[in-house]
Coordinates of C-alpha atoms in Angstrom, one line a residue:
M1 CA -10.3 -44.6 -9.2
D2 CA -13.5 -42.2 -10.5
A3 CA -15.3 -45.7 -10.9
L4 CA -14.6 -46.8 -7.6
Q5 CA -15.4 -43.4 -6.3
T6 CA -19.3 -43.7 -8.0
S7 CA -19.7 -47.0 -7.0
S8 CA -19.3 -46.5 -3.5
C9 CA -21.6 -43.2 -3.5
E10 CA -24.6 -45.4 -5.1
S11 CA -23.9 -47.5 -2.4
E12 CA -24.3 -45.6 0.7
S13 CA -27.4 -44.2 -1.0
D14 CA -29.1 -47.4 -1.6
P15 CA -30.9 -47.4 2.0
I16 CA -32.4 -44.2 0.8
Q17 CA -33.9 -45.7 -2.0
F18 CA -34.9 -48.4 -0.3
L19 CA -36.5 -47.1 2.4
S20 CA -37.9 -44.4 0.0
S21 CA -40.5 -47.6 -1.6
K22 CA -42.6 -47.6 1.6
E23 CA -44.1 -45.8 3.8
C24 CA -42.2 -45.6 7.4
V25 CA -43.8 -44.0 9.9
P26 CA -41.0 -42.3 12.6
I27 CA -40.9 -43.7 15.9
T28 CA -39.9 -42.5 19.4
F29 CA -37.5 -44.9 21.5
R30 CA -37.5 -44.0 25.4
N31 CA -35.7 -45.6 27.6
N32 CA -37.4 -44.9 30.8
S33 CA -34.2 -46.3 33.0
H34 CA -31.8 -43.6 31.4
S35 CA -32.2 -40.9 33.7
I36 CA -32.1 -43.2 36.7
R37 CA -29.0 -45.2 35.2
I38 CA -27.0 -41.4 34.4
L39 CA -27.9 -40.4 37.9
E40 CA -26.7 -43.8 39.4
D41 CA -23.7 -43.5 37.7
M42 CA -22.9 -39.5 38.9
Q43 CA -23.6 -41.1 42.3
S44 CA -20.8 -43.8 41.8
L45 CA -18.7 -40.8 40.7
R46 CA -19.5 -38.6 43.4
K47 CA -18.9 -41.3 46.0
N48 CA -15.3 -42.1 44.4
E49 CA -14.8 -38.2 44.0
V50 CA -14.3 -38.4 40.2
L51 CA -15.0 -35.2 38.3
C52 CA -16.6 -33.6 41.5
D53 CA -16.2 -29.7 41.3
I54 CA -17.5 -28.8 44.5
R55 CA -17.2 -29.6 48.1
F56 CA -19.1 -28.3 51.4
E57 CA -17.7 -28.1 54.3
T58 CA -20.5 -27.8 57.5
D59 CA -19.7 -26.6 61.2
D60 CA -18.2 -29.7 62.3
G61 CA -15.5 -30.1 59.7
S62 CA -17.5 -32.9 57.6
V63 CA -17.0 -32.3 54.1
V64 CA -19.5 -33.8 51.0
S65 CA -18.7 -33.6 47.5
G66 CA -20.4 -33.2 44.7
H67 CA -21.2 -32.3 40.8
K68 CA -22.5 -28.5 40.8
N69 CA -24.3 -29.2 37.6
V70 CA -26.1 -32.0 39.3
L71 CA -27.1 -29.6 42.4
I72 CA -28.4 -26.7 40.3
A73 CA -30.9 -28.8 38.6
A74 CA -32.2 -30.2 41.6
S75 CA -32.6 -27.2 44.1
P76 CA -33.2 -23.7 43.6
Y77 CA -30.7 -22.9 46.9
F78 CA -27.7 -24.9 44.9
R79 CA -28.6 -22.5 41.6
A80 CA -28.6 -19.1 43.0
M81 CA -25.8 -19.5 45.4
F82 CA -23.8 -21.1 41.9
N83 CA -25.4 -18.8 39.6
N84 CA -25.6 -15.4 41.4
F85 CA -23.0 -15.2 44.4
G86 CA -19.2 -15.6 45.1
E87 CA -19.4 -19.4 45.0
S88 CA -19.8 -19.7 41.7
N89 CA -16.2 -19.9 41.2
K90 CA -15.1 -21.6 44.4
D91 CA -14.6 -25.6 44.7
L92 CA -14.8 -25.4 48.6
V93 CA -18.0 -23.8 50.1
K94 CA -18.7 -23.3 54.1
I95 CA -22.3 -24.3 55.2
R96 CA -23.2 -22.8 58.6
E97 CA -25.8 -24.1 60.8
L98 CA -26.8 -27.1 58.8
D99 CA -26.6 -30.5 60.0
S100 CA -23.7 -32.7 57.9
A101 CA -25.6 -35.9 58.1
A102 CA -28.5 -33.7 57.3
L103 CA -26.7 -32.4 54.4
Q104 CA -25.3 -35.8 53.2
L105 CA -28.6 -37.4 53.4
L106 CA -30.1 -34.8 51.1
I107 CA -27.4 -34.7 48.4
D108 CA -27.5 -38.7 48.3
Y109 CA -31.5 -37.6 47.4
I110 CA -30.9 -35.6 44.9
Y111 CA -28.4 -38.0 43.1
T112 CA -30.8 -41.3 44.0
G113 CA -34.3 -40.0 44.9
K114 CA -34.6 -41.4 48.0
I115 CA -34.5 -40.7 51.6
N116 CA -35.2 -42.3 54.5
V117 CA -37.0 -40.3 57.3
S118 CA -36.9 -41.8 60.6
E119 CA -37.3 -40.4 64.1
E120 CA -33.3 -39.9 64.8
N121 CA -33.2 -37.7 61.8
V122 CA -36.5 -36.2 61.2
Q123 CA -35.5 -32.9 63.3
V124 CA -32.5 -32.5 61.4
V125 CA -33.5 -33.0 58.2
L126 CA -36.8 -30.8 57.9
P127 CA -35.1 -27.5 58.6
A128 CA -32.1 -28.3 55.8
T129 CA -34.9 -28.9 53.3
N130 CA -36.2 -25.5 53.9
I131 CA -32.7 -24.2 53.6
L132 CA -31.9 -26.1 50.6
Q133 CA -35.6 -25.6 49.0
L134 CA -36.4 -29.3 48.3
D135 CA -39.8 -29.2 48.8
S136 CA -40.9 -32.9 48.3
V137 CA -38.3 -34.2 51.0
N138 CA -40.1 -31.2 53.1
S139 CA -43.5 -32.6 52.6
S140 CA -42.5 -36.1 53.1
C141 CA -40.9 -35.3 56.6
A142 CA -44.2 -33.2 57.4
D143 CA -46.1 -36.6 56.9
Y144 CA -43.7 -38.7 59.0
L145 CA -44.2 -36.5 61.8
Q146 CA -47.9 -36.3 61.3
K147 CA -48.5 -39.7 61.8
Q148 CA -46.6 -39.8 64.8
L149 CA -48.7 -37.3 66.6
D150 CA -49.9 -38.6 70.4
P151 CA -50.6 -36.7 73.2
T152 CA -47.2 -36.8 74.9
N153 CA -45.5 -35.7 71.4
C154 CA -48.0 -33.0 69.5
L155 CA -47.7 -30.1 71.5
G156 CA -43.8 -30.1 70.5
I157 CA -44.8 -31.2 66.9
K158 CA -46.5 -28.0 66.7
G159 CA -44.0 -25.8 67.8
F160 CA -41.5 -27.5 65.3
A161 CA -43.8 -26.6 62.7
E162 CA -44.2 -23.1 63.9
V163 CA -40.5 -22.6 63.9
H164 CA -39.9 -24.1 60.3
N165 CA -43.4 -22.6 58.3
C166 CA -44.7 -26.4 57.6
R167 CA -48.2 -24.9 57.7
E168 CA -50.0 -28.5 57.1
L169 CA -48.0 -30.0 60.0
L170 CA -49.4 -27.0 62.1
S171 CA -52.6 -27.2 61.0
S172 CA -52.9 -31.3 61.9
S173 CA -51.3 -30.7 65.2
E174 CA -53.7 -27.8 66.4
K175 CA -56.7 -29.9 65.0
Y176 CA -55.2 -33.0 67.2
I177 CA -54.7 -31.0 70.2
K178 CA -57.9 -29.8 70.2
R179 CA -59.8 -33.3 69.7
N180 CA -57.5 -34.6 72.7
Y181 CA -57.2 -31.7 74.7
L182 CA -58.1 -33.6 78.2
D183 CA -55.0 -36.3 77.2
V184 CA -53.0 -33.1 76.4
V185 CA -53.4 -31.7 79.6
K186 CA -51.9 -34.4 81.2
S187 CA -48.9 -34.2 79.6
E188 CA -45.4 -33.1 80.6
D189 CA -45.1 -30.8 77.8
F190 CA -47.9 -29.3 78.4
L191 CA -46.7 -27.6 81.6
S192 CA -43.9 -25.8 79.7
M193 CA -46.1 -24.3 76.8
S194 CA -45.4 -20.2 76.3
V195 CA -48.1 -18.3 77.0
G196 CA -48.5 -17.5 73.9
D197 CA -49.9 -21.2 73.2
M198 CA -51.6 -21.0 76.3
A199 CA -53.9 -18.1 75.1
K200 CA -54.3 -19.2 71.2
L201 CA -55.3 -22.9 73.0
I202 CA -58.0 -22.2 75.5
A203 CA -59.2 -18.8 73.3
C204 CA -60.8 -21.0 69.7
K205 CA -64.5 -21.1 69.7
D206 CA -64.4 -24.8 68.6
R207 CA -62.8 -25.7 72.1
I208 CA -64.0 -28.9 74.1
A209 CA -67.0 -28.2 76.6
F210 CA -66.4 -29.3 79.7
K211 CA -67.2 -27.3 82.5
Y212 CA -64.1 -27.3 85.2
I213 CA -61.5 -28.7 83.0
I214 CA -60.5 -25.2 80.9
H215 CA -59.9 -23.3 83.8
E216 CA -58.1 -25.6 86.0
S217 CA -55.7 -26.4 83.4
V218 CA -54.9 -22.6 83.2
L219 CA -54.5 -22.6 87.0
E220 CA -52.2 -25.9 86.8
W221 CA -50.4 -24.4 84.1
V222 CA -49.7 -21.0 86.3
R223 CA -49.0 -23.0 89.0
H224 CA -46.3 -24.9 87.3
D225 CA -43.9 -21.5 87.7
M226 CA -45.8 -18.9 90.0
E227 CA -43.1 -16.5 89.7
R228 CA -43.2 -15.8 86.5
R229 CA -46.5 -17.0 85.0
K230 CA -48.7 -15.4 87.6
D231 CA -49.1 -12.2 86.1
F232 CA -50.5 -13.8 82.8
L233 CA -53.5 -15.3 84.6
P234 CA -55.9 -12.3 83.8
M235 CA -55.2 -12.2 80.3
L236 CA -55.6 -16.1 80.0
M237 CA -59.1 -15.9 82.2
A238 CA -60.1 -13.0 79.5
H239 CA -59.5 -15.6 76.9
I240 CA -61.7 -18.3 78.4
N241 CA -64.9 -17.9 75.9
R242 CA -68.1 -17.7 78.4
P243 CA -69.5 -20.8 76.9
L244 CA -67.1 -22.8 77.8
L245 CA -66.8 -21.9 81.8
P246 CA -69.0 -23.3 84.7
S247 CA -71.6 -20.9 85.6
L248 CA -70.5 -17.6 86.6
P249 CA -71.4 -18.2 90.2
D250 CA -69.8 -21.5 90.2
I251 CA -66.4 -20.1 89.0
L252 CA -66.2 -17.5 91.4
N253 CA -66.6 -19.7 94.6
S254 CA -64.1 -21.9 92.7
L255 CA -61.6 -18.9 92.5
D256 CA -62.7 -17.7 96.2
E257 CA -61.4 -21.2 97.3
E258 CA -58.1 -21.4 95.4
P259 CA -55.4 -19.1 96.6
L260 CA -53.5 -18.6 93.2
P261 CA -55.5 -15.6 91.8
K262 CA -55.0 -13.9 95.0
T263 CA -51.4 -13.4 93.6
S264 CA -52.2 -11.1 91.0
R265 CA -53.6 -8.2 91.7
E266 CA -55.5 -8.2 88.7
C267 CA -57.3 -11.0 89.2
D268 CA -59.9 -10.6 91.8
N269 CA -63.5 -11.5 91.0
H270 CA -64.3 -7.9 89.4
Y271 CA -62.0 -9.0 87.0
V272 CA -63.7 -11.8 86.0
I273 CA -66.7 -10.7 86.1
E274 CA -65.5 -8.4 83.5
G275 CA -64.3 -11.6 81.6
F276 CA -67.6 -12.9 81.4
R277 CA -68.7 -9.8 79.7
I278 CA -66.2 -9.6 77.1
E279 CA -67.7 -10.6 73.6
P280 CA -65.0 -13.3 71.6
H281 CA -63.5 -12.5 68.7
T282 CA -65.1 -13.8 65.3
S283 CA -61.7 -15.1 63.7
V284 CA -59.9 -18.0 65.2
D285 CA -56.8 -17.6 63.2
N286 CA -56.3 -14.3 64.9
F287 CA -57.4 -15.7 68.5
I288 CA -57.7 -12.1 70.2
L289 CA -60.7 -11.0 71.9
S290 CA -62.2 -7.3 71.8
P291 CA -60.4 -5.2 74.5
T292 CA -62.1 -4.6 77.7
T293 CA -63.3 -1.3 78.7
R294 CA -60.2 -1.1 80.9
S295 CA -57.7 -1.7 78.1
Q296 CA -59.7 0.2 75.2
P297 CA -57.0 2.8 73.6
R298 CA -58.0 6.4 73.1
Q299 CA -58.7 6.3 69.2
C300 CA -56.7 10.0 69.0
D301 CA -54.9 8.4 65.8
G302 CA -58.2 8.3 64.4
P303 CA -59.5 4.9 62.5
Q304 CA -57.6 5.5 59.6
K305 CA -54.4 4.4 61.3
V306 CA -53.0 0.4 61.0
I307 CA -49.4 -0.9 62.1
L308 CA -47.2 -2.3 60.0
I309 CA -45.2 -5.4 61.3
F310 CA -42.3 -6.5 59.6
E311 CA -40.9 -10.0 60.8
W312 CA -38.1 -11.7 59.8
S313 CA -36.7 -15.4 60.1
E314 CA -33.5 -16.5 60.4
I315 CA -35.0 -19.6 58.2
S316 CA -36.7 -17.8 55.3
P317 CA -35.2 -15.6 52.6
K318 CA -37.8 -13.1 52.8
C319 CA -39.1 -10.1 54.9
S320 CA -42.6 -10.7 55.6
T321 CA -45.2 -7.7 56.4
V322 CA -48.5 -7.6 58.4
W323 CA -51.2 -4.8 58.4
Y324 CA -52.4 -4.9 61.6
D325 CA -55.4 -2.8 63.1
P326 CA -55.4 -2.7 67.3
I327 CA -59.1 -1.4 67.6
T328 CA -60.9 -3.9 65.3
Q329 CA -58.2 -6.3 65.9
V330 CA -58.3 -7.3 61.8
Q331 CA -54.9 -8.2 60.4
R332 CA -53.5 -8.2 56.5
N333 CA -50.8 -9.6 55.1
G334 CA -48.4 -7.2 53.7
P335 CA -46.3 -7.3 51.0
E336 CA -43.3 -8.8 51.0
M337 CA -40.0 -8.3 50.3
N338 CA -37.5 -10.7 48.4
D339 CA -34.7 -10.1 50.8
D340 CA -34.6 -10.6 54.3
R341 CA -33.2 -7.4 55.1
M342 CA -32.0 -8.8 58.8
T343 CA -30.7 -5.9 61.1
A344 CA -32.3 -3.2 58.9
G345 CA -33.7 0.4 59.8
I346 CA -37.3 1.1 59.3
G347 CA -38.9 4.7 59.0
V348 CA -42.2 7.1 57.8
I349 CA -42.4 9.9 56.0
G350 CA -45.6 11.4 56.8
D351 CA -47.1 8.3 57.6
Q352 CA -47.6 7.2 54.3
F353 CA -43.9 6.3 52.8
V354 CA -42.1 3.8 54.2
F355 CA -38.1 3.1 54.3
V356 CA -36.8 -0.2 54.8
M357 CA -33.4 1.2 54.8
G358 CA -29.5 -1.2 54.8
G359 CA -29.1 -3.9 57.0
V360 CA -27.8 -7.6 56.3
N361 CA -29.2 -8.7 52.8
Q362 CA -28.4 -10.3 49.7
T363 CA -27.2 -7.5 47.4
S364 CA -25.8 -4.2 49.2
S365 CA -26.2 -2.5 52.8
K366 CA -26.7 0.5 51.0
S367 CA -29.5 -0.2 49.6
V368 CA -32.9 1.2 50.3
R369 CA -36.5 0.2 49.8
M370 CA -39.6 2.5 49.9
L371 CA -43.3 1.4 49.8
D372 CA -46.0 4.1 49.3
A373 CA -48.8 2.8 51.8
S374 CA -51.5 5.1 50.0
S375 CA -51.6 3.2 47.1
Q376 CA -54.2 0.2 45.8
S377 CA -51.5 -2.1 45.4
P378 CA -48.7 -1.7 47.5
Y379 CA -45.5 -3.0 46.7
W380 CA -41.3 -2.6 47.9
A381 CA -39.9 0.0 45.2
P382 CA -36.0 0.3 45.2
I383 CA -34.8 3.7 45.4
V384 CA -31.4 5.4 45.5
D385 CA -28.9 3.5 47.6
M386 CA -27.3 5.5 50.7
L387 CA -23.9 6.6 50.6
V388 CA -22.3 4.8 53.5
S389 CA -23.3 0.9 54.5
R390 CA -24.9 0.8 57.6
N391 CA -26.7 -2.1 59.6
G392 CA -28.3 -1.9 62.7
L393 CA -28.7 1.9 61.9
G394 CA -31.5 3.8 63.4
V395 CA -33.5 5.9 61.4
G396 CA -36.0 9.1 62.1
G397 CA -38.4 11.2 59.2
L398 CA -39.0 14.6 59.6
D399 CA -41.0 16.5 57.0
Q400 CA -40.0 15.4 53.7
C401 CA -36.9 13.9 55.1
I402 CA -35.8 10.2 56.3
Y403 CA -32.4 10.4 58.5
A404 CA -29.8 7.3 58.6
I405 CA -27.8 7.1 61.9
G406 CA -25.1 5.4 62.9
G407 CA -25.4 1.6 62.4
R408 CA -22.1 -0.4 61.5
D409 CA -19.7 -0.5 58.4
G410 CA -18.2 -3.8 58.3
T411 CA -16.4 -4.1 61.5
S412 CA -16.6 -0.2 62.5
V413 CA -19.7 1.1 64.5
L414 CA -20.6 4.6 62.7
N415 CA -21.2 7.8 64.0
S416 CA -22.3 9.3 60.6
V417 CA -25.4 10.7 59.8
E418 CA -27.0 11.1 56.2
V419 CA -30.4 11.8 54.6
F420 CA -32.3 11.4 51.7
D421 CA -34.9 14.1 50.9
I422 CA -38.0 12.7 49.2
S423 CA -38.5 16.1 46.8
I424 CA -35.2 15.6 45.3
Q425 CA -34.8 12.1 45.5
Q426 CA -31.0 12.5 46.7
W427 CA -28.9 11.2 49.8
K428 CA -26.5 13.6 51.8
M429 CA -24.4 13.6 54.5
V430 CA -25.1 15.9 57.8
S431 CA -23.3 16.3 60.8
S432 CA -21.9 13.7 62.7
M433 CA -22.8 12.1 66.8
S434 CA -20.6 13.0 69.0
T435 CA -20.5 9.1 69.9
P436 CA -20.8 6.2 67.4
R437 CA -24.1 4.3 67.7
I438 CA -25.3 0.9 66.7
N439 CA -28.7 -0.5 67.5
T440 CA -29.7 2.7 68.5
G441 CA -33.4 3.7 69.6
V442 CA -34.7 6.9 67.6
G443 CA -37.3 9.4 68.6
V444 CA -38.9 12.2 66.8
F445 CA -40.5 14.9 68.5
N446 CA -41.0 18.9 68.1
N447 CA -38.8 18.5 64.7
Y448 CA -36.3 17.1 66.3
L449 CA -34.5 14.0 65.9
Y450 CA -33.5 12.1 69.3
A451 CA -30.4 9.2 69.2
V452 CA -31.2 7.0 72.2
G453 CA -28.7 4.3 73.6
G454 CA -27.0 1.8 71.6
Y455 CA -23.7 0.6 71.9
D456 CA -20.4 1.7 70.4
G457 CA -18.3 -1.0 69.9
V458 CA -16.6 -0.8 73.4
S459 CA -19.6 -0.1 75.8
Y460 CA -23.1 -0.2 76.3
L461 CA -24.4 3.6 76.1
K462 CA -27.1 5.2 78.1
S463 CA -25.9 8.3 76.5
V464 CA -28.4 10.2 74.5
E465 CA -28.1 13.4 71.6
C466 CA -30.5 15.1 70.1
Y467 CA -30.4 16.9 66.4
D468 CA -31.6 19.8 65.2
P469 CA -31.9 20.2 61.6
S470 CA -32.7 23.9 61.6
I471 CA -28.6 24.3 62.6
G472 CA -27.6 21.2 61.7
N473 CA -26.1 19.8 65.0
W474 CA -26.1 17.2 67.7
T475 CA -26.4 18.2 71.4
P476 CA -26.0 15.8 74.5
V477 CA -29.5 15.5 76.7
A478 CA -29.7 13.9 79.8
E479 CA -28.7 10.3 79.9
M480 CA -31.1 7.4 80.6
C481 CA -30.8 5.5 84.1
A482 CA -29.4 2.5 82.6
P483 CA -27.5 1.8 79.6
R484 CA -29.5 -0.2 76.5
D485 CA -28.4 -1.4 73.6
G486 CA -31.3 -2.2 71.0
V487 CA -33.7 -0.3 73.0
G488 CA -37.3 0.2 71.5
V489 CA -38.2 4.0 71.4
G490 CA -41.7 5.7 70.8
V491 CA -43.1 9.3 71.8
I492 CA -46.5 10.0 73.0
D493 CA -48.0 13.3 74.0
G494 CA -44.4 15.1 73.6
V495 CA -42.9 12.1 76.2
I496 CA -39.8 9.9 74.8
Y497 CA -40.3 6.4 75.8
A498 CA -37.8 3.9 75.9
V499 CA -38.2 0.3 76.9
G500 CA -36.1 -3.4 77.0
G501 CA -33.2 -3.7 74.7
Y502 CA -29.5 -5.0 76.6
D503 CA -27.5 -3.8 79.2
G504 CA -24.6 -6.2 78.8
T505 CA -26.0 -9.1 81.1
E506 CA -29.1 -9.3 80.5
F507 CA -32.6 -8.7 78.0
L508 CA -34.4 -5.7 79.9
K509 CA -37.9 -5.0 80.6
R510 CA -37.7 -1.8 82.3
A511 CA -38.4 1.5 80.9
E512 CA -38.1 4.8 81.5
I513 CA -39.6 8.2 80.0
Y514 CA -38.1 11.6 79.0
R515 CA -39.8 14.7 79.0
P516 CA -37.4 17.3 76.8
S517 CA -38.7 20.5 78.8
Y518 CA -37.9 18.9 82.5
G519 CA -34.5 17.5 80.9
V520 CA -34.4 14.2 82.9
W521 CA -35.0 10.9 82.5
F522 CA -37.5 9.1 84.7
T523 CA -38.6 5.0 85.3
I524 CA -41.8 4.0 84.8
A525 CA -43.4 0.6 85.6
S526 CA -41.9 -2.6 83.7
M527 CA -43.0 -4.4 81.2
L528 CA -44.1 -8.0 81.4
I529 CA -41.6 -9.3 79.0
P530 CA -37.8 -8.3 78.5
R531 CA -37.5 -7.9 75.0
N532 CA -34.4 -6.7 72.9
K533 CA -34.5 -5.0 69.6
P534 CA -38.4 -4.8 69.8
G535 CA -40.8 -2.9 67.8
V536 CA -42.4 0.0 69.6
V537 CA -45.5 2.1 68.0
A538 CA -47.6 4.8 69.6
F539 CA -51.1 4.3 68.7
G540 CA -54.5 5.7 70.0
G541 CA -52.8 7.4 73.2
Q542 CA -50.8 3.9 74.1
L543 CA -47.5 2.2 73.5
Y544 CA -48.0 -0.8 71.7
V545 CA -44.3 -3.1 72.0
F546 CA -44.1 -6.3 69.6
G547 CA -41.6 -9.2 69.5
G548 CA -38.0 -8.5 69.3
E549 CA -35.2 -11.0 71.0
F550 CA -36.0 -13.3 74.0
E551 CA -34.4 -15.0 76.5
K552 CA -33.9 -18.6 75.4
S553 CA -36.5 -19.6 78.1
I554 CA -39.2 -17.7 76.7
V555 CA -38.7 -17.2 73.0
D556 CA -41.9 -18.4 71.9
N557 CA -43.5 -15.5 73.8
V558 CA -43.1 -13.6 70.5
D559 CA -46.8 -14.0 69.8
M560 CA -47.0 -11.7 72.9
V561 CA -47.9 -8.0 72.9
D562 CA -46.9 -5.8 75.9
V563 CA -49.5 -2.8 75.7
Y564 CA -48.6 0.5 77.8
S565 CA -51.2 2.6 79.8
P566 CA -49.6 6.4 80.6
D567 CA -52.9 7.4 82.2
T568 CA -52.2 4.2 84.7
N569 CA -48.6 3.4 84.5
T570 CA -49.7 0.2 83.7
W571 CA -48.8 -2.6 81.1
S572 CA -50.9 -5.7 80.0
L573 CA -50.7 -8.2 77.3
K574 CA -52.3 -8.7 73.9
M575 CA -52.0 -11.6 71.5
F576 CA -51.2 -11.5 68.2
S577 CA -51.3 -13.9 66.0
R578 CA -48.1 -14.3 63.6
C579 CA -48.8 -14.8 59.8
Y580 CA -45.4 -16.7 59.7
P581 CA -43.2 -17.8 62.3
G582 CA -40.3 -15.2 63.0
I583 CA -39.6 -12.3 65.1
F584 CA -40.5 -9.1 65.0
F585 CA -38.0 -6.4 64.6
N586 CA -39.7 -3.2 63.8
A587 CA -43.6 -1.8 63.4
I588 CA -44.5 1.5 62.6
S589 CA -48.1 3.3 62.5
V590 CA -49.0 4.4 59.0
N591 CA -52.2 5.7 56.6
K592 CA -54.4 2.6 56.0
S593 CA -53.9 2.0 53.1
P594 CA -57.0 1.2 50.5
Y595 CA -55.2 -2.0 50.1
F596 CA -56.2 -2.6 54.0
M597 CA -59.7 -1.5 53.3
T598 CA -60.8 -3.2 50.4
Y599 CA -58.3 -6.8 51.1

């Protein structure tokens, strides 16, 4: 037996002895089809629902199966879903607002590396690639649409690119429109353009130099929907660069013969002459002209103030911010937040410390982030959570404190209020309002907080309450003239402004003011665009109203800013070139940061 064992051992060592007698260099074997074959086999298993550990159900009830490990390897969206959220332990996940056909195509792509992009599916596949974060397919869709550009569809493709944040496609479509302006203005899509897109189109300095085409096309656009568009004509005329217009006598004669401009109070010959004096802004990106004398705001806030604008988008997982100086028309990208913070509350202490509080986000509706606007490198730092989960809350800053007012916690509309003292870094509850309120506007004046309007879970509110921190009580004050949910509130020279909102029937453009010394609300001139949940900022003695929610028919007007002059009780429109496609839900005035000035 021992002999047999010894023989066996020697036999096993023979190959080693044999190889050691030669100089052998290791080699690496690579099977280039190995990964492809593995994925093909996995796809076959998926088609037969073998070993599948996840199923996705879309809004139409369709179900698509897959393997979590494959999906995690291919898509950051699935990686986050299965690593960080409750779906990691589920075998059925409902995916909302994602086309079932697009989901099937993209999961097939993950397993095969192939997808057929066509005219029939590109409009659903591209948005889905944004959600699943499949950048290579997104680029292929954008390339496909770029090759399809022609005068009849370029405006639609441009709008599609803006909505879905396709920067290269947006740039290509804008260039195409500029080069083919004469053909584009003959298309049906041209007459359906938003006023924001129209202003952008005619404001660029590199526009075609045909004498009558520019202003004739503007007049044609206004005629197409006279009642709604006539008030935009003065702003559009001011955006036409002087070198592209006919001579001054020619255009004045043309307008004298044209009945259209006479329907607008402002668009008289004097206004056109004034438009000729405007020096166009040098930045093509902003598409904004320097303000005329009649709209120049009083600079009581001084040159060291800017507006910080918050922009949310349903297609973006982040909240973007923009520093904007209305005086110089300069804008800079601000620091992003890593979560979208939909329905969050925004407030500021001392024009320096900016707070974003609660809202629907991926972490907690109690969470709070703070930005120090005076920092050389501003960023959003997490601070102490609120005591109560809140979305749709109102926020106001007094002294060294920031107040979180009302909102919703799950299904309950809240009347509770809590305050954060920045000096001791603590939250505490204070007296509750008499009425639960979500989407309430908050005004701060003379060391009082005013909670304006909102929704109590049953009714749209026109009631207003005032909080006195010295005694810690809320007191009802005069009701507004109309109920307003999602009302925008600003304060100028001791006057509280309530603009826009929703009354249960429609989005509002009506505005009203409250003077605490008078104790009554008065109506003032209406905005030019109805807005729900707008961002409202008092700046330079004027009221700036940004973004918000719009009726579907005018949703593209997020580019337009309503500006109110108390001296004349009039509203005008300004262009704000968005850095990202989305909807502005809030804006505040802050000290101009060193970051902004040295950018």
